[in-house]
Coordinates of C-alpha atoms in Angstrom, one line a residue:
Chain A
M1 CA 10.9 18.0 27.2
N2 CA 13.8 15.8 26.2
D3 CA 14.3 17.0 22.7
V4 CA 17.1 14.7 21.3
P5 CA 19.8 16.8 19.8
E6 CA 20.5 14.4 17.0
K7 CA 18.0 16.0 14.7
K8 CA 20.4 18.4 13.1
D9 CA 19.7 17.2 9.6
Q10 CA 16.2 18.6 9.6
G11 CA 15.9 21.3 7.0
K12 CA 14.0 24.5 7.4
G13 CA 10.3 24.4 7.6
M14 CA 10.4 21.8 10.4
R15 CA 8.0 22.4 13.2
E16 CA 7.5 21.2 16.7
G17 CA 5.7 17.8 16.2
H18 CA 3.2 17.7 13.4
F19 CA -0.1 19.4 12.6
L20 CA -2.0 17.3 15.0
D21 CA -1.3 14.3 17.2
L22 CA -2.8 11.4 15.4
K23 CA -3.0 9.3 18.6
L24 CA -6.0 11.4 19.6
P25 CA -8.4 10.7 16.7
I26 CA -7.4 7.1 16.7
G27 CA -7.9 6.8 20.5
W28 CA -11.3 8.5 20.4
L29 CA -12.5 6.5 17.4
L30 CA -11.5 3.1 18.9
S31 CA -12.7 4.0 22.3
A32 CA -16.1 5.0 20.9
Y33 CA -16.3 1.9 18.8
G34 CA -15.3 -0.3 21.8
L35 CA -17.9 1.3 24.1
L36 CA -20.6 1.0 21.5
L37 CA -19.8 -2.7 20.8
L38 CA -19.5 -3.5 24.5
V39 CA -22.8 -2.0 25.4
Y40 CA -24.5 -3.5 22.4
G41 CA -23.0 -6.9 23.2
L42 CA -24.3 -6.8 26.7
L43 CA -27.8 -5.6 25.7
A44 CA -28.5 -7.5 22.4
K45 CA -30.3 -10.8 22.3
K46 CA -28.1 -13.9 22.5
E47 CA -29.6 -15.5 19.4
I48 CA -27.5 -13.2 17.1
Y49 CA -24.4 -15.1 18.3
A50 CA -25.4 -18.4 16.8
R51 CA -23.3 -17.6 13.7
S52 CA -20.3 -16.6 15.8
L53 CA -20.2 -20.0 17.4
G54 CA -22.0 -18.9 20.6
V55 CA -19.3 -16.3 21.4
N56 CA -20.5 -12.9 22.4
V57 CA -18.0 -11.4 20.0
N58 CA -19.4 -7.9 20.3
A59 CA -18.8 -7.7 24.0
V60 CA -15.4 -9.4 23.9
W61 CA -14.1 -7.3 20.9
G62 CA -15.7 -4.1 22.2
G63 CA -13.9 -4.5 25.5
L64 CA -10.6 -5.1 23.7
M65 CA -11.1 -2.1 21.5
L66 CA -12.0 0.1 24.4
V67 CA -8.7 -0.9 26.1
I68 CA -6.7 -0.2 22.9
G69 CA -8.4 3.1 22.3
A70 CA -7.9 4.2 25.9
G71 CA -4.3 3.2 25.6
F72 CA -3.8 5.7 22.7
L73 CA -5.6 8.4 24.6
I74 CA -3.5 7.9 27.7
V75 CA -0.2 8.0 25.8
A76 CA -1.3 11.1 23.9
L77 CA -2.5 13.0 27.0
V78 CA 0.6 12.0 29.1
K79 CA 2.8 13.3 26.3
R80 CA 0.9 16.5 26.1
S81 CA 1.0 17.2 29.8
R82 CA 4.8 16.4 29.9
K83 CA 5.3 18.9 27.1
K84 CA 3.5 21.6 29.1
A85 CA 5.6 20.8 32.2
Chain B
M1 CA -25.5 -14.3 -5.1
S2 CA -28.1 -14.6 -2.2
S3 CA -25.6 -13.2 0.3
V4 CA -27.0 -9.8 0.9
I5 CA -25.7 -8.7 4.3
I6 CA -28.2 -6.8 6.4
L7 CA -26.9 -4.0 8.5
N8 CA -28.6 -2.5 11.5
A9 CA -28.4 0.9 13.3
V10 CA -25.3 -0.1 15.3
D11 CA -23.4 -1.0 12.0
Y12 CA -24.4 2.2 10.4
A13 CA -23.3 4.1 13.5
I14 CA -19.8 2.6 13.2
I15 CA -19.6 3.5 9.5
G16 CA -20.8 7.0 10.3
G17 CA -18.3 7.4 13.1
Y18 CA -15.4 6.7 10.7
I19 CA -16.7 9.2 8.1
L20 CA -17.1 11.8 10.8
V21 CA -13.6 11.3 12.1
M22 CA -12.1 11.5 8.7
I23 CA -13.9 14.8 7.9
L24 CA -12.9 16.3 11.2
V25 CA -9.3 15.3 10.7
G26 CA -9.3 17.0 7.2
Y27 CA -11.0 20.0 8.7
T28 CA -8.4 20.3 11.4
L29 CA -5.6 20.1 8.9
R30 CA -7.1 22.7 6.6
K31 CA -5.5 25.7 8.3
Y32 CA -1.9 24.2 8.2
M33 CA -1.7 23.9 4.4
K34 CA 0.4 27.0 3.8
T35 CA 3.0 25.9 1.3
G36 CA 3.3 23.3 -1.5
E37 CA 5.4 21.0 0.7
D38 CA 2.8 21.2 3.4
F39 CA 0.1 20.0 1.0
F40 CA 2.1 17.5 -1.1
L41 CA 4.7 16.2 1.4
S42 CA 3.1 16.9 4.8
G43 CA 5.8 19.6 5.3
R44 CA 8.3 16.7 5.7
S45 CA 7.5 16.6 9.3
L46 CA 6.0 13.2 10.2
P47 CA 7.4 10.6 12.7
S48 CA 8.4 7.3 11.3
W49 CA 5.7 5.2 13.0
I50 CA 3.0 7.2 11.1
T51 CA 4.8 7.2 7.8
G52 CA 5.6 3.5 8.3
L53 CA 2.1 2.4 9.0
A54 CA 0.9 4.6 6.1
F55 CA 3.5 3.0 3.8
L56 CA 2.0 -0.4 4.6
S57 CA -1.6 0.7 4.4
A58 CA -1.2 2.4 1.1
N59 CA -0.7 -1.1 -0.3
L60 CA -3.3 -2.8 2.0
G61 CA -6.3 -1.7 0.0
A62 CA -9.5 -3.6 0.1
L63 CA -8.8 -5.0 -3.4
E64 CA -5.5 -6.3 -2.2
V65 CA -7.1 -7.9 0.9
I66 CA -10.1 -9.4 -1.1
G67 CA -7.7 -10.5 -3.9
M68 CA -5.3 -12.1 -1.5
V69 CA -8.0 -14.0 0.4
A70 CA -9.1 -15.3 -3.0
N71 CA -5.6 -16.3 -3.9
S72 CA -5.3 -18.1 -0.6
A73 CA -8.5 -20.0 -1.2
K74 CA -7.1 -21.0 -4.6
Y75 CA -3.4 -21.5 -4.0
G76 CA -3.2 -22.1 -0.2
I77 CA -0.2 -21.1 1.9
A78 CA 1.9 -20.4 -1.2
T79 CA 0.2 -17.0 -1.2
V80 CA 2.7 -16.0 1.5
H81 CA 5.2 -15.5 -1.3
F82 CA 3.5 -12.2 -2.0
Y83 CA 4.6 -11.1 1.5
W84 CA 7.7 -12.8 2.6
V85 CA 9.4 -13.0 -0.8
G86 CA 7.5 -10.4 -2.7
A87 CA 7.7 -7.5 -0.3
I88 CA 10.0 -7.7 2.7
P89 CA 13.4 -7.8 0.9
A90 CA 12.4 -4.9 -1.4
M91 CA 11.1 -2.8 1.6
V92 CA 14.3 -3.3 3.5
F93 CA 16.4 -2.5 0.4
L94 CA 14.5 0.7 -0.1
G95 CA 15.1 1.8 3.5
I96 CA 18.7 0.9 3.8
F97 CA 20.2 1.5 0.3
M98 CA 17.9 3.8 -1.7
M99 CA 16.3 6.2 0.7
P100 CA 19.6 8.1 1.3
F101 CA 19.4 9.1 -2.4
Y102 CA 15.6 9.8 -2.5
Y103 CA 15.4 11.7 0.8
G104 CA 18.9 13.0 0.8
S105 CA 18.6 14.7 -2.5
R106 CA 15.4 16.5 -1.3
V107 CA 13.5 15.6 -4.5
R108 CA 9.8 16.0 -4.1
T109 CA 8.7 13.1 -6.4
V110 CA 10.1 10.0 -8.0
P111 CA 10.0 11.5 -11.6
E112 CA 11.9 14.5 -10.2
Y113 CA 14.7 12.2 -9.2
L114 CA 14.8 10.8 -12.8
K115 CA 15.1 14.3 -14.1
L116 CA 18.1 15.1 -11.9
R117 CA 19.8 11.8 -12.5
Y118 CA 19.0 11.3 -16.2
N119 CA 17.1 13.9 -18.2
E120 CA 13.8 15.7 -18.8
A121 CA 12.7 13.0 -21.3
T122 CA 13.1 10.2 -18.8
R123 CA 11.1 12.2 -16.2
G124 CA 8.4 13.0 -18.7
L125 CA 8.0 9.3 -19.7
N126 CA 7.7 8.2 -16.0
A127 CA 5.5 11.1 -14.9
I128 CA 3.0 10.7 -17.6
S129 CA 2.8 7.0 -17.4
F130 CA 2.5 7.1 -13.6
A131 CA -0.2 9.8 -13.7
I132 CA -2.3 7.8 -16.2
M133 CA -1.8 4.5 -14.2
T134 CA -2.7 6.2 -10.9
V135 CA -5.9 7.7 -12.1
L136 CA -6.8 4.4 -13.8
M137 CA -6.2 2.5 -10.5
S138 CA -8.2 5.0 -8.6
G139 CA -11.2 4.5 -11.0
I140 CA -10.8 0.7 -10.9
S141 CA -10.9 0.6 -7.2
L142 CA -13.8 3.0 -7.0
Y143 CA -15.8 0.8 -9.4
A144 CA -14.8 -2.3 -7.5
M145 CA -15.9 -0.7 -4.2
A146 CA -19.3 0.3 -5.6
L147 CA -19.8 -3.2 -7.1
L148 CA -18.9 -4.8 -3.8
F149 CA -21.3 -2.7 -1.8
K150 CA -24.0 -3.2 -4.3
I151 CA -23.8 -7.0 -4.1
M152 CA -23.0 -7.1 -0.4
L153 CA -25.3 -4.5 1.0
G154 CA -27.6 -3.6 -1.9
W155 CA -26.3 0.0 -2.1
S156 CA -26.7 1.7 -5.5
L157 CA -23.6 1.9 -7.7
T158 CA -23.9 5.5 -8.4
G159 CA -24.7 6.3 -4.8
S160 CA -21.5 4.6 -3.5
I161 CA -19.3 6.1 -6.2
F162 CA -20.4 9.6 -5.5
F163 CA -20.5 9.3 -1.8
A164 CA -17.0 7.9 -1.5
A165 CA -15.7 10.4 -4.1
I166 CA -17.2 13.4 -2.2
V167 CA -15.9 12.4 1.2
V168 CA -12.4 11.8 -0.2
L169 CA -12.5 15.0 -2.1
I170 CA -13.4 17.0 1.0
Y171 CA -10.6 15.7 3.2
V172 CA -7.9 15.6 0.5
F173 CA -8.8 19.1 -0.6
W174 CA -8.4 20.3 3.0
G175 CA -5.4 18.3 4.2
G176 CA -3.5 17.0 1.1
L177 CA -1.0 14.2 1.8
S178 CA -1.5 14.5 5.5
S179 CA -5.2 13.7 5.3
S180 CA -4.3 10.8 3.1
I181 CA -1.6 9.5 5.4
Y182 CA -3.7 9.9 8.6
N183 CA -6.5 8.1 6.9
E184 CA -4.2 5.2 6.1
V185 CA -3.0 4.9 9.6
I186 CA -6.5 4.8 10.9
Q187 CA -7.3 2.2 8.2
F188 CA -4.4 0.2 9.4
F189 CA -6.0 -0.3 12.8
L190 CA -9.5 -0.8 11.4
I191 CA -8.5 -3.5 9.0
W192 CA -6.8 -5.5 11.7
L193 CA -9.6 -5.0 14.2
G194 CA -12.3 -5.5 11.6
L195 CA -10.9 -8.8 10.2
L196 CA -9.4 -10.5 13.2
P197 CA -12.8 -11.7 14.6
V198 CA -13.2 -13.6 11.3
V199 CA -9.8 -15.1 11.8
F200 CA -10.4 -16.2 15.4
L201 CA -13.9 -17.6 14.8
G202 CA -12.7 -19.4 11.6
L203 CA -9.8 -21.0 13.5
K204 CA -12.1 -22.0 16.3
E205 CA -14.5 -23.7 13.9
V206 CA -11.9 -25.6 11.9
G207 CA -9.8 -26.6 15.0
G208 CA -6.8 -24.4 14.5
F209 CA -3.8 -25.1 12.3
T210 CA -4.1 -28.8 13.1
G211 CA -7.5 -28.7 11.5
F212 CA -6.0 -27.3 8.3
V213 CA -3.4 -30.1 8.3
A214 CA -6.1 -32.8 8.8
K215 CA -8.5 -31.5 6.2
L216 CA -6.7 -29.8 3.4
Q217 CA -4.6 -31.3 0.6
E218 CA -0.9 -31.4 1.2
P219 CA 0.2 -28.9 -1.6
L220 CA -2.1 -26.2 -0.2
L221 CA -0.1 -26.3 3.1
H222 CA 3.4 -25.5 1.9
S223 CA 4.9 -22.3 0.5
V224 CA 8.0 -23.7 -1.2
K225 CA 8.0 -27.5 -1.2
Y226 CA 5.8 -28.0 -4.3
L227 CA 7.1 -25.0 -6.4
G228 CA 9.1 -27.2 -8.7
T229 CA 6.4 -29.9 -9.2
S230 CA 3.2 -30.3 -11.2
A231 CA 1.2 -30.3 -7.9
N232 CA 2.2 -26.7 -7.4
P233 CA -1.0 -24.8 -7.0
L234 CA 0.4 -21.4 -8.2
G235 CA 1.5 -22.8 -11.6
V236 CA 4.7 -20.8 -11.3
D237 CA 8.2 -22.3 -11.0
W238 CA 10.8 -21.1 -8.5
F239 CA 12.5 -18.9 -11.0
G240 CA 9.3 -17.0 -11.7
V241 CA 8.6 -16.6 -8.0
V242 CA 12.1 -15.5 -7.0
M243 CA 13.1 -13.4 -10.0
G244 CA 9.7 -12.3 -11.4
L245 CA 7.8 -11.7 -8.1
G246 CA 10.5 -11.5 -5.5
F247 CA 13.0 -9.4 -7.4
V248 CA 11.5 -7.5 -10.3
L249 CA 7.8 -7.0 -9.5
S250 CA 8.4 -6.5 -5.8
F251 CA 11.4 -4.1 -6.1
G252 CA 9.7 -2.3 -9.0
Y253 CA 6.6 -1.7 -6.9
W254 CA 8.1 -1.0 -3.4
T255 CA 11.1 1.1 -4.4
T256 CA 9.9 3.2 -7.3
D257 CA 6.1 3.5 -7.0
F258 CA 5.6 7.1 -6.0
L259 CA 2.4 6.1 -4.1
V260 CA 4.5 4.4 -1.4
V261 CA 7.7 6.3 -1.7
Q262 CA 5.8 9.6 -1.1
R263 CA 5.0 8.4 2.4
A264 CA 8.7 8.1 3.2
L265 CA 9.4 11.5 1.7
A266 CA 7.0 13.0 4.2
S267 CA 9.2 11.9 7.1
K268 CA 10.7 14.4 9.4
N269 CA 14.4 13.5 8.8
L270 CA 16.6 11.0 6.9
N271 CA 16.7 8.4 9.6
A272 CA 12.9 8.5 9.9
A273 CA 12.6 8.2 6.1
R274 CA 14.9 5.2 6.1
M275 CA 13.0 3.6 8.9
T276 CA 9.6 4.1 7.2
P277 CA 9.6 1.0 4.9
I278 CA 11.5 -1.0 7.5
I279 CA 8.9 -0.3 10.2
A280 CA 6.2 -1.2 7.6
S281 CA 7.9 -4.5 6.9
F282 CA 7.1 -6.0 10.4
P283 CA 3.3 -5.7 10.2
K284 CA 3.6 -6.6 6.5
M285 CA 5.0 -10.0 7.5
L286 CA 1.9 -10.6 9.6
V287 CA -0.7 -9.7 7.0
P288 CA -1.0 -13.4 5.9
I289 CA -2.8 -13.9 9.3
I290 CA -5.7 -11.8 8.0
V291 CA -5.7 -13.1 4.4
V292 CA -4.3 -16.6 4.2
I293 CA -6.2 -18.0 7.2
P294 CA -9.6 -16.7 6.0
G295 CA -8.8 -18.1 2.6
L296 CA -8.1 -21.6 4.0
V297 CA -11.1 -21.4 6.3
A298 CA -13.3 -20.5 3.3
L299 CA -12.2 -23.7 1.6
L300 CA -13.3 -25.7 4.6
V301 CA -16.5 -24.1 5.9
L302 CA -18.1 -22.5 2.7
P303 CA -19.6 -25.1 0.4
E304 CA -19.1 -22.8 -2.6
F305 CA -15.3 -23.4 -2.4
G306 CA -15.1 -26.9 -0.9
Q307 CA -14.7 -30.3 -2.6
A308 CA -17.7 -29.6 -4.8
A309 CA -16.6 -26.2 -5.9
L310 CA -17.7 -25.3 -9.4
P311 CA -15.0 -24.1 -11.8
T312 CA -16.9 -20.8 -11.9
A313 CA -16.6 -20.3 -8.2
D314 CA -15.9 -16.6 -7.6
Y315 CA -13.1 -16.6 -5.1
N316 CA -13.2 -12.9 -4.7
S317 CA -16.4 -13.3 -2.8
A318 CA -14.7 -15.6 -0.2
L319 CA -14.0 -12.8 2.4
I320 CA -17.5 -11.3 2.2
L321 CA -19.1 -14.7 2.5
L322 CA -17.0 -15.4 5.6
M323 CA -18.0 -12.1 7.2
K324 CA -21.6 -13.0 6.6
H325 CA -21.0 -16.5 8.0
Y326 CA -19.4 -15.5 11.2
L327 CA -20.0 -11.9 12.2
P328 CA -23.2 -10.7 14.0
N329 CA -24.3 -7.1 13.6
G330 CA -21.9 -4.9 15.5
V331 CA -18.5 -6.4 14.6
L332 CA -20.0 -6.8 11.2
G333 CA -20.3 -3.1 10.9
L334 CA -16.7 -2.8 12.0
A335 CA -15.6 -5.2 9.2
I336 CA -17.6 -3.3 6.6
T337 CA -16.1 0.0 7.9
A338 CA -12.6 -1.5 7.5
L339 CA -13.3 -2.4 3.9
L340 CA -14.8 1.0 3.3
A341 CA -11.9 2.7 5.0
S342 CA -9.4 0.8 2.9
F343 CA -11.2 1.7 -0.4
M344 CA -11.4 5.3 0.5
S345 CA -7.8 5.6 1.7
G346 CA -6.7 3.8 -1.4
M347 CA -8.5 6.4 -3.5
A348 CA -7.1 9.2 -1.4
G349 CA -3.6 7.8 -1.8
N350 CA -4.0 7.6 -5.6
V351 CA -5.4 11.1 -5.8
T352 CA -2.7 12.7 -3.6
A353 CA 0.1 10.9 -5.6
F354 CA -1.5 12.0 -8.9
N355 CA -1.9 15.5 -7.5
C356 CA 1.7 15.8 -6.7
I357 CA 3.1 14.3 -9.9
W358 CA 0.7 16.4 -12.0
T359 CA 1.5 19.6 -10.3
Y360 CA 5.3 19.3 -10.0
D361 CA 6.3 17.0 -12.9
I362 CA 3.7 17.8 -15.6
Y363 CA 2.1 21.2 -14.9
G364 CA 5.1 22.8 -13.2
A365 CA 7.6 21.3 -15.7
Y366 CA 5.8 21.7 -19.1
I367 CA 2.8 24.0 -18.7
R368 CA 3.6 26.8 -16.3
K369 CA 7.2 26.9 -15.1
G370 CA 8.7 29.0 -12.3
R371 CA 5.5 30.3 -10.7
P372 CA 5.5 31.1 -7.0
D373 CA 4.9 28.3 -4.5
A374 CA 1.4 29.6 -3.7
H375 CA 0.4 29.1 -7.3
Y376 CA 1.3 25.4 -7.3
L377 CA -0.4 25.0 -3.9
K378 CA -3.6 26.2 -5.5
V379 CA -3.1 24.1 -8.6
G380 CA -2.6 21.1 -6.4
K381 CA -5.8 21.7 -4.5
Y382 CA -7.8 22.0 -7.7
T383 CA -6.1 19.0 -9.3
T384 CA -7.7 17.1 -6.4
V385 CA -11.1 17.9 -7.9
V386 CA -10.0 17.0 -11.4
G387 CA -8.4 13.8 -10.3
I388 CA -11.5 12.7 -8.5
A389 CA -13.7 13.6 -11.4
V390 CA -11.5 11.5 -13.8
S391 CA -11.6 8.6 -11.3
V392 CA -15.4 8.7 -11.2
G393 CA -15.4 8.8 -15.0
T394 CA -13.0 5.8 -15.1
A395 CA -15.2 3.9 -12.7
Y396 CA -18.0 4.0 -15.1
I397 CA -15.9 2.8 -18.0
V398 CA -13.9 0.1 -16.3
Q399 CA -14.7 -3.6 -16.8
S400 CA -13.0 -5.9 -14.3
F401 CA -11.1 -9.1 -14.9
P402 CA -12.1 -12.3 -13.1
N403 CA -9.3 -12.0 -10.6
L404 CA -8.8 -8.4 -9.6
M405 CA -5.3 -9.0 -8.3
D406 CA -4.0 -10.4 -11.6
Y407 CA -5.3 -7.3 -13.3
M408 CA -3.4 -5.1 -10.9
Q409 CA -0.2 -7.0 -11.4
L410 CA -0.7 -6.7 -15.1
V411 CA -0.9 -2.9 -15.0
F412 CA 2.0 -2.6 -12.6
S413 CA 4.2 -4.9 -14.7
F414 CA 4.0 -2.7 -17.8
F415 CA 5.3 0.4 -16.1
N416 CA 6.9 -0.5 -12.8
A417 CA 8.9 -3.6 -13.6
P418 CA 11.4 -2.0 -16.0
L419 CA 11.6 1.1 -13.9
F420 CA 13.5 -0.7 -11.2
A421 CA 16.4 -1.4 -13.6
T422 CA 16.5 2.3 -14.4
F423 CA 16.8 3.2 -10.7
L424 CA 19.2 0.4 -9.8
L425 CA 21.6 1.5 -12.5
G426 CA 20.9 5.2 -11.8
M427 CA 21.6 5.0 -8.1
F428 CA 24.5 2.5 -8.1
W429 CA 26.3 2.9 -11.4
K430 CA 28.0 6.3 -12.2
G431 CA 28.3 5.3 -15.9
A432 CA 24.5 5.3 -16.7
T433 CA 23.9 8.2 -19.1
P434 CA 20.8 10.4 -19.6
W435 CA 19.8 8.8 -22.9
G436 CA 20.8 5.3 -21.6
G437 CA 18.2 5.8 -18.9
F438 CA 15.5 7.0 -21.3
W439 CA 15.9 4.3 -24.0
G440 CA 16.2 1.6 -21.4
L441 CA 13.0 2.6 -19.7
L442 CA 11.1 3.0 -23.0
V443 CA 12.3 -0.4 -24.3
G444 CA 11.5 -2.0 -21.0
I445 CA 7.9 -0.8 -21.1
L446 CA 7.6 -1.8 -24.8
T447 CA 9.0 -5.3 -23.9
A448 CA 6.4 -5.7 -21.2
A449 CA 3.6 -4.7 -23.6
G450 CA 5.0 -6.8 -26.4
H451 CA 5.3 -9.8 -24.1
Y452 CA 1.7 -9.4 -23.1
V453 CA 0.5 -9.2 -26.7
L454 CA 2.5 -12.4 -27.6
Y455 CA 1.1 -14.2 -24.6
R456 CA -2.5 -13.2 -25.4
A457 CA -2.0 -14.2 -29.0
G458 CA -0.8 -17.6 -27.9
V459 CA 2.8 -17.3 -29.2
L460 CA 4.1 -17.7 -25.6
S461 CA 2.5 -20.0 -23.2
Y462 CA 2.8 -20.5 -19.4
H463 CA 1.1 -22.7 -16.8
S464 CA -1.0 -19.8 -15.5
D465 CA -1.7 -16.1 -16.0
M466 CA 0.3 -15.4 -12.9
A467 CA 3.3 -17.2 -14.3
A468 CA 3.0 -15.0 -17.5
N469 CA 2.9 -11.9 -15.4
F470 CA 6.0 -12.8 -13.4
Y471 CA 7.9 -13.7 -16.5
Q472 CA 6.7 -10.6 -18.3
A473 CA 8.1 -8.5 -15.5
W474 CA 11.4 -10.3 -15.6
W475 CA 11.9 -9.8 -19.4
A476 CA 10.9 -6.2 -19.2
W477 CA 13.4 -5.6 -16.4
L478 CA 16.1 -7.4 -18.3
A479 CA 15.5 -5.4 -21.5
D480 CA 15.6 -2.2 -19.5
F481 CA 18.8 -3.2 -17.8
V482 CA 20.6 -4.3 -20.9
V483 CA 19.5 -1.4 -23.1
T484 CA 20.4 1.2 -20.4
I485 CA 23.9 -0.2 -20.2
G486 CA 24.2 -0.6 -23.9
V487 CA 23.1 2.9 -24.8
S488 CA 25.2 4.3 -21.9
L489 CA 28.4 3.0 -23.4
F490 CA 27.9 5.1 -26.5
T491 CA 26.2 8.3 -25.3
A492 CA 27.5 11.3 -23.4
K493 CA 27.7 11.1 -19.6
R494 CA 26.6 13.9 -17.2
D495 CA 29.1 15.9 -15.3
P496 CA 29.8 13.9 -12.1
R497 CA 29.5 17.1 -10.0
E498 CA 25.8 17.3 -11.0
L499 CA 25.3 13.8 -9.7
A500 CA 26.5 14.4 -6.2
G501 CA 23.9 13.2 -3.8
L502 CA 22.1 11.2 -6.4
V503 CA 24.5 8.3 -7.1
F504 CA 26.4 5.9 -4.9
G505 CA 30.1 6.7 -4.8
L506 CA 29.4 10.4 -5.5
T507 CA 27.5 10.9 -2.3
A508 CA 28.8 11.5 1.2
K509 CA 27.8 8.8 3.6
P510 CA 25.2 10.0 6.1
K511 CA 27.4 10.9 9.1
A512 CA 25.7 11.3 12.4
E513 CA 24.2 7.8 12.7
A514 CA 21.5 7.2 15.2
R515 CA 22.2 5.0 18.2
W516 CA 22.3 1.3 17.4
Y517 CA 18.7 0.6 18.3
A518 CA 17.4 3.3 16.0
R519 CA 19.5 2.3 13.0
P520 CA 17.8 1.2 9.8
A521 CA 20.4 -1.5 9.1
V522 CA 19.8 -3.2 12.5
W523 CA 16.0 -3.3 12.0
G524 CA 16.3 -4.2 8.4
A525 CA 18.5 -7.2 9.2
L526 CA 16.1 -8.3 11.8
A527 CA 13.2 -8.1 9.3
I528 CA 15.1 -10.2 6.8
A529 CA 16.0 -12.8 9.4
I530 CA 12.3 -13.2 10.5
A531 CA 11.1 -13.4 6.9
V532 CA 13.6 -16.2 6.3
L533 CA 12.6 -18.0 9.4
L534 CA 8.9 -17.8 8.5
N535 CA 9.7 -19.2 5.0
I536 CA 11.4 -22.1 6.7
I537 CA 8.6 -22.8 9.1
F538 CA 6.0 -22.9 6.4
W539 CA 8.3 -24.5 3.8

């Protein structure tokens, strides 16, 4: 792991990274939301989109959130596997 | 209000998912809380992207969002002053100039800095007023949340208050500041993802920015152009905006309020601490997208706020009515979750700040001094329970003002506005003496309170309540500034050796600078440049 040597001003009590990698809970939460909205958007009746100007906002937004959530998970997992290597 | 929003199972699943994740995060953090610093300052170990987003989110509470949408519906684009004038310069100043003294001196709290720089009395004054204000705010926002969910969703007041209080209690008790910060970062993403569908659908319906230009009155579309004229929707002149809001209120809040400064103190090193507010300043500049646009859309599409608006129109309901207007079940649940998350993280933020100040600056300073660290860790954990109990009590007592944001500004301006003068002189003038600091701060707070009484009594008059708040902040700051200098000239100074690391000129410059692309000054300058550019575009 390329630990940059410029961090000399850290006092004692510093640890490797923090207690937990926040990218994981964010990634899981957004992916789950995205998937739920996407599936709901594809299954629900079209009438509920009258108020959203005819846009199937659940499917569109669900897809987008799934991509963002997956992005967080990929970054977190890549970082973790690199740390192990 | 006939606008009861009806949620379905998908919406409730989204709300439930958020609660579940927060409790799991708290549970995971539980075993890492070994020392006081772990609990109160996240072991000073967080990277700057996390502290930066938390720094922003700590201020992006639901009341702030709802209040700013209301302001935008009332005042139009001039609301951007709360961001581009009233936040960015102060955030950049904190990162570049003040953080070396805060983080570099290894203080754990803002009042602790005051003790080291001035004296015990100054610390006590600040610690006690901050603790009271924080618990008050926590109670106010808890009540506001419960009221909102009652009107919007038909949930019972008591049910909402206790449900939110217990969830926050569980995860703060387990994870301390880390729980609070992690919640804020998650909230950051939820608030954007929850509200952007309203923004996009609103823009689609009104026909984008050209639709605003075609359909809205001219003064609502400019931030600066009408400030000096009677058509100015804010009712505040340029001096009030620049000095009251941009200088005193904004610097007072962003640079001395422990609620936000605490996030930077949790950073893993000095460079990360300095980058914290500067990283936050970039998304902060963009917040008008999710508050000003919905406010303007509300004016055009909701009959309540259009041409025929009654003088009694409740602008604070604008955002909720827009959510009902545009969002089908599904994304609706997401938007509700975003509001819930920002209420809960606001409460968690208040409670963790209160915890820390109570434990270190009141309990540890006046009640039980010099106990081992483990004792204070335990006190901090149990203070969480007390802080939440007091918030719940306050929630039942609180009565709200018509415009929630004005009320928040009022409370801040009593305590925070003068404080910035005390810090400015403390950090940048060696000559400020301990008693100069104390009397300056006290006279500043009294000036703010006195100004408020005179304004309410009709002795002083302004075009709007907001103008009164801005000017009150300005006079309080000036009183503090002048009295601190005046008293300092006649009272004993501290030994300069004791002030090393605390005052400019007596502190070694941070040597090993990061590479140019990681330097706070570079990013700070960029943030200021973009803020200036945005002001010119929306002039």
